[in-house]
Amino acid sequence: MVVDILTLSPGYFASPLQEGLIGRGIRQGAIRVRIFHLRDFTSDRHRTVDDRPYGGGAGMVLKPEPIARALKFLGQALPGPPHVVLLTPRGRPLDQMRVRELSARPRLTLICGRYEGVDERIGAAYCHDQLSIGDYVLSGGEPAALVVLDAVVRLLPQVLGSPESQVEESYEDGLLEYPHYTRPRVFEGQGVPEVLLSGDHERVRRWRRRQALARTWEIRPGLIREESLAPDDLKIIREIQKCGLSDPHRGV
Ligand code: ADE
């Protein structure tokens, strides 16, 4: 997979591309990441990338020409058209389903917005999608691009030795994950739920499912679509609705 990132802060990506799973994916050749400075695609002496908004108001807007020029250049540089995504707080929310879709693309181009935003005509004419990583405003799209990259890399099948991409996890089945424990058995007075020490795999499985459903119900009820729940899960939800269940030490 080739990911191209268009940014006004190319240095921002230096260390994240060497670290962790992204670094490993790059070293393994599962992913190639290229960083392009938008100023390199300007045509004036001052390398201008922004301008005042039509209609007035505070802040500056990213000009369309440097971005369009960069995208045209990238489109020709490698075979196959890239999937072009603009990162903006006005975009559709990024979720695990969209990450999965993105990770299946051979080429991805991420445009990092800045200032008050990017000229609307870039989104309209050049972008296949506009994504937001959450309901808050960052100073630029760079952290969001790294979030997308990290989430995508860990799903690439070639990124070997990545337990994250194999285990069952939060959001892959639409639920928040059950709680985890490791040694010591008692930490600052808190024990480990008895069921996890029982060696009874079926009880553990049921407890984990119940905890995942209870957590999701308590913290992110909007993630639960009752019509698509299996009958066993629906039964658990009904019980949680009646009695509540957030204590991991109860309810197997
Ligand atoms: N740029 C600024 N804020 C952002 C956000 N929440 N998501 C994506 N890009 C952004």
Tab-separated table of C-alpha atoms and ligand atoms in Angstrom:
chain	number	residue	atom	x	y	z
A	1	MET	CA	0.000	0.000	0.000
A	2	VAL	CA	1.211	3.518	-0.774
A	3	VAL	CA	0.054	6.411	1.401
A	4	ASP	CA	0.856	9.957	0.312
A	5	ILE	CA	0.405	12.764	2.803
A	6	LEU	CA	0.064	16.410	1.745
A	7	THR	CA	0.998	18.758	4.561
A	8	LEU	CA	2.387	22.147	5.532
A	9	SER	CA	4.452	20.479	8.302
A	10	PRO	CA	6.443	17.637	6.752
A	11	GLY	CA	8.698	17.463	9.826
A	12	TYR	CA	5.700	16.549	11.957
A	13	PHE	CA	5.795	13.005	10.619
A	14	ALA	CA	9.513	12.292	11.076
A	15	SER	CA	9.493	10.292	14.274
A	16	PRO	CA	6.013	8.714	14.116
A	17	LEU	CA	6.980	7.061	10.824
A	18	GLN	CA	9.913	5.361	12.520
A	19	GLU	CA	8.152	4.184	15.646
A	20	GLY	CA	5.775	1.427	16.629
A	21	LEU	CA	3.607	-0.424	14.197
A	22	ILE	CA	3.794	2.248	11.484
A	23	GLY	CA	7.598	2.041	11.573
A	24	ARG	CA	7.470	-1.733	11.443
A	25	GLY	CA	4.995	-1.733	8.543
A	26	ILE	CA	7.280	0.586	6.591
A	27	ARG	CA	10.420	-1.454	7.345
A	28	GLN	CA	8.624	-4.641	6.315
A	29	GLY	CA	7.552	-3.044	3.050
A	30	ALA	CA	3.838	-3.543	3.800
A	31	ILE	CA	3.303	0.170	3.424
A	32	ARG	CA	5.161	3.010	1.768
A	33	VAL	CA	4.519	6.493	3.149
A	34	ARG	CA	5.547	9.576	1.221
A	35	ILE	CA	5.315	13.067	2.672
A	36	PHE	CA	4.814	16.047	0.357
A	37	HIS	CA	5.165	19.676	1.371
A	38	LEU	CA	2.315	21.749	-0.057
A	39	ARG	CA	4.619	24.734	-0.426
A	40	ASP	CA	6.570	22.784	-3.047
A	41	PHE	CA	3.481	22.989	-5.269
A	42	THR	CA	3.068	26.762	-5.150
A	43	SER	CA	4.034	28.918	-8.112
A	44	ASP	CA	4.686	32.359	-6.640
A	45	ARG	CA	7.855	33.791	-5.176
A	46	HIS	CA	6.466	33.749	-1.619
A	47	ARG	CA	5.265	30.142	-1.884
A	48	THR	CA	1.802	31.231	-0.772
A	49	VAL	CA	-0.546	28.480	0.362
A	50	ASP	CA	-3.348	30.482	1.997
A	51	ASP	CA	-5.515	33.534	1.376
A	52	ARG	CA	-8.319	35.549	2.975
A	53	PRO	CA	-11.830	34.120	2.811
A	54	TYR	CA	-14.305	35.475	0.280
A	55	GLY	CA	-17.168	37.072	2.183
A	56	GLY	CA	-14.830	38.241	4.929
A	57	GLY	CA	-14.318	36.873	8.400
A	58	ALA	CA	-11.433	35.773	10.549
A	59	GLY	CA	-8.666	33.395	9.558
A	60	MET	CA	-7.195	32.203	6.329
A	61	VAL	CA	-8.222	29.533	3.849
A	62	LEU	CA	-5.925	27.051	2.089
A	63	LYS	CA	-5.763	27.977	-1.571
A	64	PRO	CA	-6.937	25.335	-4.032
A	65	GLU	CA	-4.158	25.566	-6.627
A	66	PRO	CA	-1.213	24.075	-4.667
A	67	ILE	CA	-3.361	21.153	-3.517
A	68	ALA	CA	-4.714	20.535	-7.011
A	69	ARG	CA	-1.211	20.693	-8.460
A	70	ALA	CA	0.083	18.233	-5.858
A	71	LEU	CA	-2.785	15.829	-6.507
A	72	LYS	CA	-2.237	15.952	-10.266
A	73	PHE	CA	1.447	15.256	-9.729
A	74	LEU	CA	0.731	12.316	-7.409
A	75	GLY	CA	-1.912	10.931	-9.727
A	76	GLN	CA	0.660	10.572	-12.460
A	77	ALA	CA	3.617	9.451	-10.378
A	78	LEU	CA	2.449	5.889	-9.730
A	79	PRO	CA	0.087	3.514	-11.504
A	80	GLY	CA	-3.497	3.352	-10.280
A	81	PRO	CA	-5.479	6.353	-9.038
A	82	PRO	CA	-5.243	7.081	-5.300
A	83	HIS	CA	-8.220	7.277	-2.979
A	84	VAL	CA	-8.097	10.921	-1.878
A	85	VAL	CA	-9.205	11.879	1.628
A	86	LEU	CA	-9.360	15.354	3.138
A	87	LEU	CA	-8.969	15.477	6.922
A	88	THR	CA	-11.292	18.070	8.361
A	89	PRO	CA	-13.470	18.490	11.457
A	90	ARG	CA	-16.347	18.878	9.003
A	91	GLY	CA	-15.848	15.375	7.597
A	92	ARG	CA	-17.692	12.130	8.191
A	93	PRO	CA	-16.657	10.476	11.448
A	94	LEU	CA	-13.835	7.948	11.150
A	95	ASP	CA	-14.816	4.562	12.527
A	96	GLN	CA	-13.430	1.038	12.326
A	97	MET	CA	-15.575	0.195	9.296
A	98	ARG	CA	-14.107	3.125	7.336
A	99	VAL	CA	-10.624	2.193	8.513
A	100	ARG	CA	-11.176	-1.320	7.149
A	101	GLU	CA	-12.306	0.102	3.801
A	102	LEU	CA	-9.272	2.377	3.631
A	103	SER	CA	-6.875	-0.457	4.503
A	104	ALA	CA	-8.086	-2.388	1.446
A	105	ARG	CA	-7.068	0.392	-0.953
A	106	PRO	CA	-3.744	0.091	-2.765
A	107	ARG	CA	-3.216	3.856	-2.767
A	108	LEU	CA	-4.353	6.477	-0.316
A	109	THR	CA	-3.722	10.240	-0.354
A	110	LEU	CA	-4.338	12.168	2.865
A	111	ILE	CA	-4.672	15.945	2.697
A	112	CYS	CA	-4.014	17.761	5.968
A	113	GLY	CA	-6.159	20.864	6.226
A	114	ARG	CA	-5.076	24.026	8.072
A	115	TYR	CA	-6.304	27.402	9.171
A	116	GLU	CA	-10.028	27.950	8.859
A	117	GLY	CA	-10.236	25.235	6.239
A	118	VAL	CA	-9.526	24.239	2.667
A	119	ASP	CA	-11.165	25.911	-0.316
A	120	GLU	CA	-14.427	24.011	-0.797
A	121	ARG	CA	-13.702	23.306	-4.465
A	122	ILE	CA	-10.884	20.907	-3.536
A	123	GLY	CA	-13.309	18.677	-1.649
A	124	ALA	CA	-15.822	18.871	-4.461
A	125	ALA	CA	-13.491	18.167	-7.369
A	126	TYR	CA	-10.651	16.078	-6.003
A	127	CYS	CA	-11.615	14.236	-2.802
A	128	HIS	CA	-13.382	10.905	-2.592
A	129	ASP	CA	-14.042	11.393	1.095
A	130	GLN	CA	-13.702	13.907	3.922
A	131	LEU	CA	-13.036	12.463	7.359
A	132	SER	CA	-13.021	13.772	10.920
A	133	ILE	CA	-11.373	11.899	13.775
A	134	GLY	CA	-13.704	13.367	16.391
A	135	ASP	CA	-15.911	16.223	17.463
A	136	TYR	CA	-13.162	18.644	18.374
A	137	VAL	CA	-10.998	21.017	16.367
A	138	LEU	CA	-7.276	20.399	15.907
A	139	SER	CA	-4.863	23.058	14.686
A	140	GLY	CA	-4.306	21.024	11.525
A	141	GLY	CA	-5.065	17.692	9.897
A	142	GLU	CA	-1.607	16.207	10.682
A	143	PRO	CA	-2.526	14.417	13.932
A	144	ALA	CA	-5.647	13.132	12.184
A	145	ALA	CA	-3.560	11.780	9.287
A	146	LEU	CA	-1.390	9.901	11.775
A	147	VAL	CA	-4.486	8.480	13.451
A	148	VAL	CA	-5.756	7.223	10.090
A	149	LEU	CA	-2.357	5.790	9.200
A	150	ASP	CA	-1.961	3.969	12.518
A	151	ALA	CA	-5.443	2.466	12.361
A	152	VAL	CA	-4.916	1.373	8.746
A	153	VAL	CA	-1.441	-0.132	9.203
A	154	ARG	CA	-2.481	-2.437	12.005
A	155	LEU	CA	-5.045	-4.044	9.691
A	156	LEU	CA	-2.609	-4.793	6.877
A	157	PRO	CA	-2.240	-8.567	6.671
A	158	GLN	CA	1.451	-8.295	5.821
A	159	VAL	CA	2.267	-6.520	9.089
A	160	LEU	CA	3.454	-9.719	10.689
A	161	GLY	CA	3.847	-10.250	14.361
A	162	SER	CA	1.113	-7.740	14.974
A	163	PRO	CA	-1.107	-9.338	17.585
A	164	GLU	CA	-3.363	-6.296	17.408
A	165	SER	CA	-4.508	-7.235	13.958
A	166	GLN	CA	-5.457	-10.752	14.959
A	167	VAL	CA	-7.239	-10.501	18.259
A	168	GLU	CA	-10.863	-9.748	18.785
A	169	GLU	CA	-10.993	-6.117	19.833
A	170	SER	CA	-13.049	-3.043	20.517
A	171	TYR	CA	-15.188	-1.980	17.576
A	172	GLU	CA	-14.397	-4.921	15.297
A	173	ASP	CA	-17.670	-6.494	16.425
A	174	GLY	CA	-19.306	-3.138	17.110
A	175	LEU	CA	-18.866	-3.380	20.897
A	176	LEU	CA	-16.378	-1.966	23.375
A	177	GLU	CA	-13.990	-4.611	24.606
A	178	TYR	CA	-14.286	-6.512	27.894
A	179	PRO	CA	-11.843	-5.660	30.735
A	180	HIS	CA	-8.362	-7.191	30.841
A	181	TYR	CA	-6.270	-8.306	33.816
A	182	THR	CA	-2.771	-9.625	34.245
A	183	ARG	CA	-0.509	-10.384	37.202
A	184	PRO	CA	-0.347	-9.600	40.090
A	185	ARG	CA	-3.454	-11.330	41.280
A	186	VAL	CA	-4.059	-8.564	43.836
A	187	PHE	CA	-3.023	-5.010	42.940
A	188	GLU	CA	-3.350	-2.312	45.618
A	189	GLY	CA	-6.188	-4.207	47.214
A	190	GLN	CA	-8.045	-4.957	43.984
A	191	GLY	CA	-8.411	-8.577	42.972
A	192	VAL	CA	-9.069	-10.240	39.646
A	193	PRO	CA	-12.584	-11.488	38.843
A	194	GLU	CA	-12.797	-15.066	40.078
A	195	VAL	CA	-14.116	-16.411	36.781
A	196	LEU	CA	-10.857	-15.503	35.020
A	197	LEU	CA	-8.923	-17.743	37.395
A	198	SER	CA	-11.362	-20.641	37.027
A	199	GLY	CA	-9.894	-22.185	33.885
A	200	ASP	CA	-13.476	-22.677	32.645
A	201	HIS	CA	-13.233	-21.348	29.076
A	202	GLU	CA	-16.952	-21.317	28.447
A	203	ARG	CA	-17.641	-19.312	31.626
A	204	VAL	CA	-14.841	-16.909	30.690
A	205	ARG	CA	-16.299	-16.480	27.191
A	206	ARG	CA	-19.765	-15.760	28.580
A	207	TRP	CA	-18.388	-13.315	31.188
A	208	ARG	CA	-16.412	-11.432	28.560
A	209	ARG	CA	-19.411	-11.133	26.264
A	210	ARG	CA	-21.555	-9.870	29.113
A	211	GLN	CA	-18.907	-7.341	30.162
A	212	ALA	CA	-18.519	-6.118	26.579
A	213	LEU	CA	-22.263	-5.651	26.240
A	214	ALA	CA	-22.564	-3.989	29.670
A	215	ARG	CA	-19.709	-1.568	29.013
A	216	THR	CA	-21.042	-0.654	25.626
A	217	TRP	CA	-24.515	-0.162	27.007
A	218	GLU	CA	-23.226	2.091	29.801
A	219	ILE	CA	-20.629	4.110	27.919
A	220	ARG	CA	-21.696	4.084	24.252
A	221	PRO	CA	-25.346	2.978	24.053
A	222	GLY	CA	-25.551	4.371	20.525
A	223	LEU	CA	-23.292	1.540	19.317
A	224	ILE	CA	-25.871	-1.106	20.207
A	225	ARG	CA	-28.443	-1.830	17.548
A	226	GLU	CA	-30.874	-4.162	19.234
A	227	GLU	CA	-32.336	-5.426	15.966
A	228	SER	CA	-28.993	-6.887	14.933
A	229	LEU	CA	-28.170	-8.554	18.268
A	230	ALA	CA	-28.151	-12.337	18.617
A	231	PRO	CA	-30.938	-13.634	20.926
A	232	ASP	CA	-28.425	-14.455	23.703
A	233	ASP	CA	-26.971	-10.948	23.547
A	234	LEU	CA	-30.419	-9.386	23.569
A	235	LYS	CA	-31.257	-11.379	26.701
A	236	ILE	CA	-28.142	-10.027	28.395
A	237	ILE	CA	-29.024	-6.461	27.365
A	238	ARG	CA	-32.518	-6.849	28.827
A	239	GLU	CA	-30.982	-8.026	32.120
A	240	ILE	CA	-28.541	-5.117	32.146
A	241	GLN	CA	-31.395	-2.708	31.469
A	242	LYS	CA	-33.272	-4.170	34.436
A	243	CYS	CA	-30.515	-4.555	37.045
A	244	GLY	CA	-27.472	-2.680	35.737
A	245	LEU	CA	-24.133	-4.472	35.524
A	246	SER	CA	-20.904	-2.605	35.570
A	247	ASP	CA	-19.018	-4.484	38.283
A	248	PRO	CA	-16.634	-6.922	36.569
A	249	HIS	CA	-16.575	-9.022	39.725
A	250	ARG	CA	-20.240	-9.863	39.336
A	251	GLY	CA	-22.362	-11.512	36.712
A	252	VAL	CA	-20.976	-14.534	34.917
B	1	ADE	N1	-8.509	18.983	11.385
B	1	ADE	C1	-8.836	19.742	12.462
B	1	ADE	N2	-9.625	19.074	13.303
B	1	ADE	C2	-9.808	17.831	12.765
B	1	ADE	C3	-10.535	16.683	13.167
B	1	ADE	N3	-11.251	16.655	14.296
B	1	ADE	N4	-10.505	15.609	12.366
B	1	ADE	C4	-9.811	15.632	11.201
B	1	ADE	N5	-9.115	16.687	10.775
B	1	ADE	C5	-9.109	17.780	11.541
